[in-house]
Backbone as JSON Lines, residues from 0, in Angstrom:
{"i":0,"aa":"M","n":[-0.86,104.1,-5.11],"ca":[-0.11,104.04,-3.97],"c":[-0.9,103.93,-2.31]}
{"i":1,"aa":"K","n":[-0.71,102.87,-1.63],"ca":[-1.38,102.99,-0.37],"c":[-0.23,103.03,0.86]}
{"i":2,"aa":"T","n":[-0.7,104.05,1.83],"ca":[0.23,104.11,2.98],"c":[-0.33,103.56,4.16]}
{"i":3,"aa":"V","n":[-0.03,103.04,5.06],"ca":[-0.86,102.31,6.13],"c":[-0.33,103.38,7.23]}
{"i":4,"aa":"H","n":[-1.58,103.33,8.39],"ca":[-1.06,103.69,9.92],"c":[-1.96,102.39,10.75]}
{"i":5,"aa":"E","n":[-1.05,102.24,12.19],"ca":[-1.43,101.56,12.77],"c":[-1.56,102.15,14.16]}
{"i":6,"aa":"G","n":[-2.09,101.99,15.15],"ca":[-2.31,102.24,16.58],"c":[-3.17,101.51,17.59]}
{"i":7,"aa":"T","n":[-3.68,102.26,18.69],"ca":[-4.33,101.96,19.56],"c":[-5.39,102.92,19.75]}
{"i":8,"aa":"F","n":[-7.09,102.77,19.94],"ca":[-7.74,103.62,20.59],"c":[-8.21,103.12,21.8]}
{"i":9,"aa":"L","n":[-8.25,103.94,22.64],"ca":[-8.46,103.86,24.24],"c":[-9.79,104.48,24.28]}
{"i":10,"aa":"F","n":[-10.87,103.67,24.63],"ca":[-12.32,104.06,25.11],"c":[-12.18,103.25,26.76]}
{"i":11,"aa":"P","n":[-12.26,104.66,27.5],"ca":[-11.93,104.38,28.91],"c":[-13.0,103.94,29.32]}
{"i":12,"aa":"A","n":[-13.15,102.58,30.13],"ca":[-14.51,102.36,30.99],"c":[-14.88,103.44,31.88]}
{"i":13,"aa":"T","n":[-14.27,104.14,32.34],"ca":[-14.94,104.96,33.31],"c":[-15.49,106.17,32.44]}
{"i":14,"aa":"H","n":[-15.22,106.4,31.47],"ca":[-16.12,107.59,30.8],"c":[-17.83,107.38,31.26]}
{"i":15,"aa":"P","n":[-18.25,108.62,31.64],"ca":[-19.82,108.37,31.64],"c":[-20.95,108.14,30.68]}
{"i":16,"aa":"L","n":[-20.59,108.31,29.46],"ca":[-21.16,107.52,28.53],"c":[-21.42,106.11,28.66]}
{"i":17,"aa":"F","n":[-20.66,105.21,29.37],"ca":[-21.4,104.11,29.72],"c":[-21.85,103.75,30.71]}
{"i":18,"aa":"A","n":[-22.27,104.31,31.67],"ca":[-23.07,104.28,32.48],"c":[-24.4,103.97,32.09]}
{"i":19,"aa":"D","n":[-24.91,104.71,30.78],"ca":[-26.17,104.22,30.26],"c":[-26.18,103.39,28.94]}
{"i":20,"aa":"H","n":[-24.8,102.74,28.94],"ca":[-24.77,102.62,27.15],"c":[-24.08,101.41,27.42]}
{"i":21,"aa":"F","n":[-24.29,100.44,28.02],"ca":[-25.2,99.84,28.45],"c":[-25.11,99.63,29.82]}
{"i":22,"aa":"E","n":[-26.15,100.12,30.92],"ca":[-25.7,99.61,32.62],"c":[-25.38,98.0,32.72]}
{"i":23,"aa":"G","n":[-24.48,97.99,33.05],"ca":[-23.85,96.36,33.24],"c":[-23.33,96.0,32.23]}
{"i":24,"aa":"A","n":[-23.3,96.01,31.06],"ca":[-22.46,95.61,29.8],"c":[-22.29,96.58,28.8]}
{"i":25,"aa":"P","n":[-21.37,97.51,29.09],"ca":[-21.38,98.64,28.56],"c":[-20.39,98.2,27.24]}
{"i":26,"aa":"V","n":[-20.83,99.06,26.16],"ca":[-20.67,98.87,24.55],"c":[-20.44,100.29,24.13]}
{"i":27,"aa":"V","n":[-19.47,100.27,23.32],"ca":[-18.88,101.37,22.43],"c":[-19.67,101.85,21.28]}
{"i":28,"aa":"P","n":[-20.54,102.99,21.22],"ca":[-21.47,103.37,20.12],"c":[-20.85,103.49,18.54]}
{"i":29,"aa":"G","n":[-21.52,102.79,17.69],"ca":[-21.17,102.66,16.47],"c":[-20.42,103.93,16.09]}
{"i":30,"aa":"S","n":[-21.21,105.15,16.36],"ca":[-20.82,106.53,16.36],"c":[-19.61,107.2,16.58]}
{"i":31,"aa":"L","n":[-19.43,106.54,17.84],"ca":[-17.86,107.18,18.25],"c":[-16.94,106.4,17.66]}
{"i":32,"aa":"L","n":[-17.22,105.12,17.28],"ca":[-15.99,104.13,16.55],"c":[-15.92,104.98,15.09]}
{"i":33,"aa":"L","n":[-17.06,105.14,14.5],"ca":[-16.59,106.0,13.09],"c":[-16.05,107.47,13.47]}
{"i":34,"aa":"R","n":[-16.5,108.08,14.57],"ca":[-15.68,109.33,14.75],"c":[-14.36,109.17,15.43]}
{"i":35,"aa":"A","n":[-13.71,108.31,15.7],"ca":[-12.59,108.11,15.93],"c":[-11.66,107.56,14.71]}
{"i":36,"aa":"F","n":[-12.33,106.88,13.89],"ca":[-11.87,107.17,12.85],"c":[-11.49,107.82,11.65]}
{"i":37,"aa":"V","n":[-12.57,108.88,11.73],"ca":[-12.47,110.09,10.87],"c":[-11.62,110.84,11.66]}
{"i":38,"aa":"E","n":[-11.77,111.08,12.83],"ca":[-10.51,111.94,13.4],"c":[-9.21,111.47,13.42]}
{"i":39,"aa":"E","n":[-9.22,110.39,13.42],"ca":[-7.69,109.64,13.58],"c":[-6.96,110.07,11.9]}
{"i":40,"aa":"A","n":[-7.6,110.0,10.93],"ca":[-7.37,110.39,9.52],"c":[-7.21,111.35,9.09]}
{"i":41,"aa":"G","n":[-7.93,112.26,9.52],"ca":[-7.74,113.68,9.47],"c":[-6.6,114.05,10.22]}
{"i":42,"aa":"T","n":[-6.07,113.58,11.02],"ca":[-4.85,113.28,12.0],"c":[-3.52,113.12,11.05]}
{"i":43,"aa":"V","n":[-3.72,112.12,10.66],"ca":[-2.45,111.48,9.94],"c":[-2.93,111.96,8.3]}
{"i":44,"aa":"W","n":[-3.49,112.11,7.7],"ca":[-3.39,112.67,6.41],"c":[-4.19,113.7,6.25]}
{"i":45,"aa":"P","n":[-3.97,115.09,6.41],"ca":[-4.4,116.08,6.96],"c":[-5.4,116.65,5.34]}
{"i":46,"aa":"D","n":[-4.4,115.93,4.13],"ca":[-4.96,116.64,3.01],"c":[-6.3,115.46,2.67]}
{"i":47,"aa":"F","n":[-6.8,114.5,3.46],"ca":[-8.06,113.63,3.04],"c":[-8.91,114.22,4.12]}
{"i":48,"aa":"A","n":[-10.01,114.83,3.35],"ca":[-11.07,115.05,3.7],"c":[-12.39,114.09,3.81]}
{"i":49,"aa":"T","n":[-12.82,113.43,4.95],"ca":[-13.55,112.57,5.05],"c":[-15.24,113.5,4.86]}
{"i":50,"aa":"Q","n":[-15.68,112.68,3.4],"ca":[-17.1,113.08,3.11],"c":[-17.89,111.48,3.07]}
{"i":51,"aa":"G","n":[-17.5,110.92,3.54],"ca":[-18.73,109.69,3.79],"c":[-18.04,108.41,4.29]}
{"i":52,"aa":"A","n":[-18.89,107.65,4.88],"ca":[-18.61,106.29,5.24],"c":[-19.13,105.05,4.24]}
{"i":53,"aa":"T","n":[-18.85,104.13,3.9],"ca":[-19.25,103.19,3.25],"c":[-19.05,101.67,3.54]}
{"i":54,"aa":"G","n":[-19.39,100.66,3.8],"ca":[-19.81,99.49,4.19],"c":[-18.98,99.08,5.32]}
{"i":55,"aa":"F","n":[-19.29,99.91,6.49],"ca":[-18.88,99.34,7.96],"c":[-20.06,98.58,8.38]}
{"i":56,"aa":"R","n":[-18.9,97.55,8.74],"ca":[-19.61,96.57,9.23],"c":[-19.11,95.96,10.71]}
{"i":57,"aa":"F","n":[-19.93,95.94,11.62],"ca":[-19.94,95.65,13.05],"c":[-20.13,94.52,13.42]}
{"i":58,"aa":"R","n":[-19.27,93.52,13.52],"ca":[-19.11,92.0,13.55],"c":[-19.46,91.61,14.88]}
{"i":59,"aa":"R","n":[-18.78,92.41,15.96],"ca":[-19.13,91.97,17.68],"c":[-19.06,93.36,18.08]}
{"i":60,"aa":"F","n":[-19.62,93.25,19.16],"ca":[-20.11,94.26,20.09],"c":[-18.54,94.87,20.43]}
{"i":61,"aa":"V","n":[-18.08,96.2,20.91],"ca":[-17.22,96.56,21.37],"c":[-17.16,97.24,22.27]}
{"i":62,"aa":"T","n":[-16.04,96.59,23.38],"ca":[-16.62,96.86,24.81],"c":[-15.47,97.77,25.42]}
{"i":63,"aa":"P","n":[-15.64,98.76,26.06],"ca":[-14.52,100.29,26.42],"c":[-13.01,99.06,26.3]}
{"i":64,"aa":"G","n":[-12.02,99.78,26.75],"ca":[-10.61,99.25,26.65],"c":[-9.94,99.68,25.42]}
{"i":65,"aa":"R","n":[-8.64,98.93,25.26],"ca":[-7.81,99.21,24.19],"c":[-8.13,98.42,23.27]}
{"i":66,"aa":"H","n":[-8.14,98.89,21.69],"ca":[-8.37,98.01,20.52],"c":[-7.57,98.55,19.72]}
{"i":67,"aa":"P","n":[-6.64,97.68,19.13],"ca":[-5.79,97.9,18.13],"c":[-6.52,98.53,16.41]}
{"i":68,"aa":"F","n":[-5.68,99.29,15.98],"ca":[-6.77,99.35,14.46],"c":[-5.9,99.17,13.06]}
{"i":69,"aa":"R","n":[-5.65,99.23,12.57],"ca":[-5.42,99.62,11.09],"c":[-6.11,100.6,9.91]}
{"i":70,"aa":"M","n":[-5.45,101.67,9.4],"ca":[-5.98,102.28,8.41],"c":[-5.03,102.14,7.07]}
{"i":71,"aa":"E","n":[-5.74,101.9,6.13],"ca":[-4.7,101.79,4.92],"c":[-5.21,102.88,3.78]}
{"i":72,"aa":"R","n":[-4.74,104.09,3.66],"ca":[-5.35,104.78,2.58],"c":[-4.87,104.43,0.98]}
{"i":73,"aa":"T","n":[-5.79,104.89,0.16],"ca":[-5.52,104.72,-1.18],"c":[-5.64,106.51,-1.45]}
{"i":74,"aa":"D","n":[-5.67,107.02,-2.42],"ca":[-5.95,108.24,-3.13],"c":[-7.4,108.67,-2.88]}
{"i":75,"aa":"L","n":[-8.55,107.64,-2.88],"ca":[-9.75,108.16,-2.27],"c":[-10.4,107.56,-1.4]}
{"i":76,"aa":"T","n":[-10.08,106.56,-0.38],"ca":[-10.37,105.67,0.79],"c":[-9.41,105.29,1.54]}
{"i":77,"aa":"V","n":[-9.97,105.16,2.59],"ca":[-9.28,104.9,3.96],"c":[-9.9,103.74,4.16]}
{"i":78,"aa":"R","n":[-8.95,102.48,4.37],"ca":[-9.77,101.23,4.42],"c":[-9.65,101.23,6.38]}
{"i":79,"aa":"C","n":[-10.59,100.86,7.12],"ca":[-10.42,101.12,8.67],"c":[-10.87,99.93,9.37]}
{"i":80,"aa":"T","n":[-9.83,99.36,10.26],"ca":[-10.43,98.11,10.82],"c":[-10.01,97.92,12.51]}
{"i":81,"aa":"L","n":[-11.0,98.0,13.11],"ca":[-10.77,97.61,14.53],"c":[-10.64,96.41,14.9]}
{"i":82,"aa":"M","n":[-9.83,95.91,15.82],"ca":[-9.37,94.34,15.96],"c":[-9.52,94.13,17.8]}
{"i":83,"aa":"D","n":[-9.68,93.28,17.89],"ca":[-9.57,92.85,19.23],"c":[-7.83,92.51,19.73]}
{"i":84,"aa":"A","n":[-8.01,92.06,20.88],"ca":[-6.47,92.08,21.54],"c":[-5.67,90.66,20.4]}
{"i":85,"aa":"Q","n":[-6.48,89.75,19.94],"ca":[-5.98,88.69,19.15],"c":[-6.29,89.07,17.71]}
{"i":86,"aa":"G","n":[-6.34,90.09,17.42],"ca":[-6.56,90.29,15.85],"c":[-7.31,90.29,15.49]}
{"i":87,"aa":"G","n":[-8.53,89.67,16.23],"ca":[-10.2,89.09,15.33],"c":[-10.35,90.53,15.3]}
{"i":88,"aa":"I","n":[-11.35,90.73,13.74],"ca":[-12.05,91.98,13.5],"c":[-13.44,92.25,13.88]}
{"i":89,"aa":"L","n":[-13.51,93.53,14.51],"ca":[-14.47,93.8,15.28],"c":[-15.43,94.95,14.39]}
{"i":90,"aa":"V","n":[-14.35,95.79,13.49],"ca":[-15.33,96.69,12.8],"c":[-14.45,96.62,11.43]}
{"i":91,"aa":"R","n":[-14.88,96.7,10.43],"ca":[-14.4,97.33,9.26],"c":[-15.02,97.93,8.28]}
{"i":92,"aa":"G","n":[-14.52,99.02,7.78],"ca":[-15.35,99.71,6.77],"c":[-14.5,100.82,5.96]}
{"i":93,"aa":"D","n":[-14.81,101.7,5.41],"ca":[-14.18,102.57,4.25],"c":[-14.65,103.94,4.67]}
{"i":94,"aa":"L","n":[-13.79,104.78,4.29],"ca":[-13.57,106.64,4.51],"c":[-13.67,106.48,3.33]}
{"i":95,"aa":"T","n":[-14.35,107.96,2.51],"ca":[-14.33,108.5,1.41],"c":[-14.24,109.61,1.33]}
{"i":96,"aa":"T","n":[-13.43,110.22,0.51],"ca":[-12.92,111.76,0.11],"c":[-14.13,112.45,-0.84]}
{"i":97,"aa":"A","n":[-14.07,113.69,-0.94],"ca":[-15.02,114.34,-1.93],"c":[-15.12,113.51,-3.4]}
{"i":98,"aa":"D","n":[-13.59,113.27,-4.19],"ca":[-13.5,112.67,-5.22],"c":[-14.45,111.39,-5.41]}
{"i":99,"aa":"A","n":[-14.34,110.54,-4.48],"ca":[-14.98,109.3,-4.46],"c":[-16.21,109.5,-4.25]}
{"i":100,"aa":"T","n":[-17.18,110.43,-3.31],"ca":[-18.24,110.57,-3.26],"c":[-19.09,111.36,-4.11]}
{"i":101,"aa":"G","n":[-18.26,112.26,-5.2],"ca":[-18.69,113.0,-5.39],"c":[-19.41,114.48,-5.32]}
{"i":102,"aa":"D","n":[-19.08,114.79,-4.12],"ca":[-19.68,115.89,-3.15],"c":[-18.36,117.0,-3.38]}
{"i":103,"aa":"A","n":[-18.52,118.06,-3.11],"ca":[-17.57,119.02,-3.23],"c":[-16.95,118.88,-1.79]}
{"i":104,"aa":"G","n":[-15.52,119.52,-1.82],"ca":[-14.7,118.89,-0.89],"c":[-15.02,119.95,0.16]}
{"i":105,"aa":"T","n":[-14.93,119.91,1.6],"ca":[-15.15,120.92,2.83],"c":[-14.16,120.46,3.82]}
{"i":106,"aa":"D","n":[-13.56,121.69,4.36],"ca":[-12.63,121.13,5.7],"c":[-13.02,120.43,6.79]}
{"i":107,"aa":"N","n":[-12.31,118.87,6.85],"ca":[-12.47,118.59,8.02],"c":[-13.01,119.32,9.24]}
{"i":108,"aa":"D","n":[-13.98,118.49,10.16],"ca":[-14.08,119.17,11.28],"c":[-13.97,118.45,12.08]}
{"i":109,"aa":"R","n":[-12.57,118.23,13.1],"ca":[-12.06,117.83,13.69],"c":[-11.6,118.4,14.71]}
{"i":110,"aa":"T","n":[-10.82,117.62,16.09],"ca":[-10.39,118.4,17.18],"c":[-9.24,117.65,17.82]}
{"i":111,"aa":"G","n":[-8.54,118.06,18.4],"ca":[-7.35,116.9,18.88],"c":[-6.11,116.66,18.01]}
{"i":112,"aa":"A","n":[-5.71,117.49,17.35],"ca":[-4.78,117.88,16.64],"c":[-3.4,116.79,16.81]}
{"i":113,"aa":"D","n":[-3.66,116.77,18.72],"ca":[-2.51,115.69,19.05],"c":[-2.75,114.62,18.8]}
{"i":114,"aa":"G","n":[-3.92,114.03,18.32],"ca":[-4.22,112.76,17.95],"c":[-4.99,112.31,19.25]}
{"i":115,"aa":"E","n":[-5.71,112.97,19.82],"ca":[-6.59,112.52,21.28],"c":[-7.94,113.33,21.23]}
{"i":116,"aa":"A","n":[-9.15,112.71,21.09],"ca":[-10.07,112.79,20.92],"c":[-11.11,112.87,22.2]}
{"i":117,"aa":"A","n":[-12.13,113.11,22.78],"ca":[-12.84,113.02,23.65],"c":[-12.9,111.36,24.15]}
{"i":118,"aa":"L","n":[-13.01,110.56,23.69],"ca":[-12.81,109.28,24.29],"c":[-11.74,108.23,23.66]}
{"i":119,"aa":"H","n":[-10.88,108.37,22.64],"ca":[-9.95,107.97,22.43],"c":[-8.64,108.72,22.42]}
{"i":120,"aa":"T","n":[-7.64,107.61,22.53],"ca":[-6.1,108.17,22.19],"c":[-5.15,107.27,21.3]}
{"i":121,"aa":"S","n":[-4.54,107.67,20.6],"ca":[-3.9,106.58,19.62],"c":[-2.41,107.25,19.48]}
{"i":122,"aa":"P","n":[-1.66,106.21,20.03],"ca":[-0.07,106.61,19.92],"c":[0.24,106.53,18.59]}
{"i":123,"aa":"R","n":[1.33,107.61,18.29],"ca":[1.26,107.46,16.82],"c":[1.58,106.12,16.04]}
{"i":124,"aa":"G","n":[1.11,105.66,14.98],"ca":[1.65,104.24,14.28],"c":[2.69,104.37,13.6]}
{"i":125,"aa":"T","n":[2.55,103.56,12.62],"ca":[3.63,103.56,11.41],"c":[3.14,104.0,9.91]}
{"i":126,"aa":"T","n":[3.76,104.75,9.26],"ca":[3.14,104.78,7.89],"c":[4.07,104.2,7.19]}
{"i":127,"aa":"A","n":[3.8,103.18,6.51],"ca":[4.64,102.6,5.45],"c":[4.3,102.36,4.17]}
């Protein structure tokens, strides 16, 4: 069975991180994009304990602003896709849980149970 969650991440251009990454041409770091997906997965599916990330491809630089996303969950993975305003794919990859990685399960280390993290917000999407 697959469930789908969609929403929007907000990476505010005024955040101090973007002053140095990179001055005059701000880019959202890949680690921050991955963190946004991990936190969102933990909020939407509390029973999904992310243990790894596989196959993440960064097709284009992600600039600050609002970016729509889509997450598709199966039992062992969450397929994550970040898009531009026209629906073009910017980033795509899979989060995996303990069963998929062979690791022992641990509790997610996440913050923002209301769906907000340091640099992103996500209005509740739909689950279908």
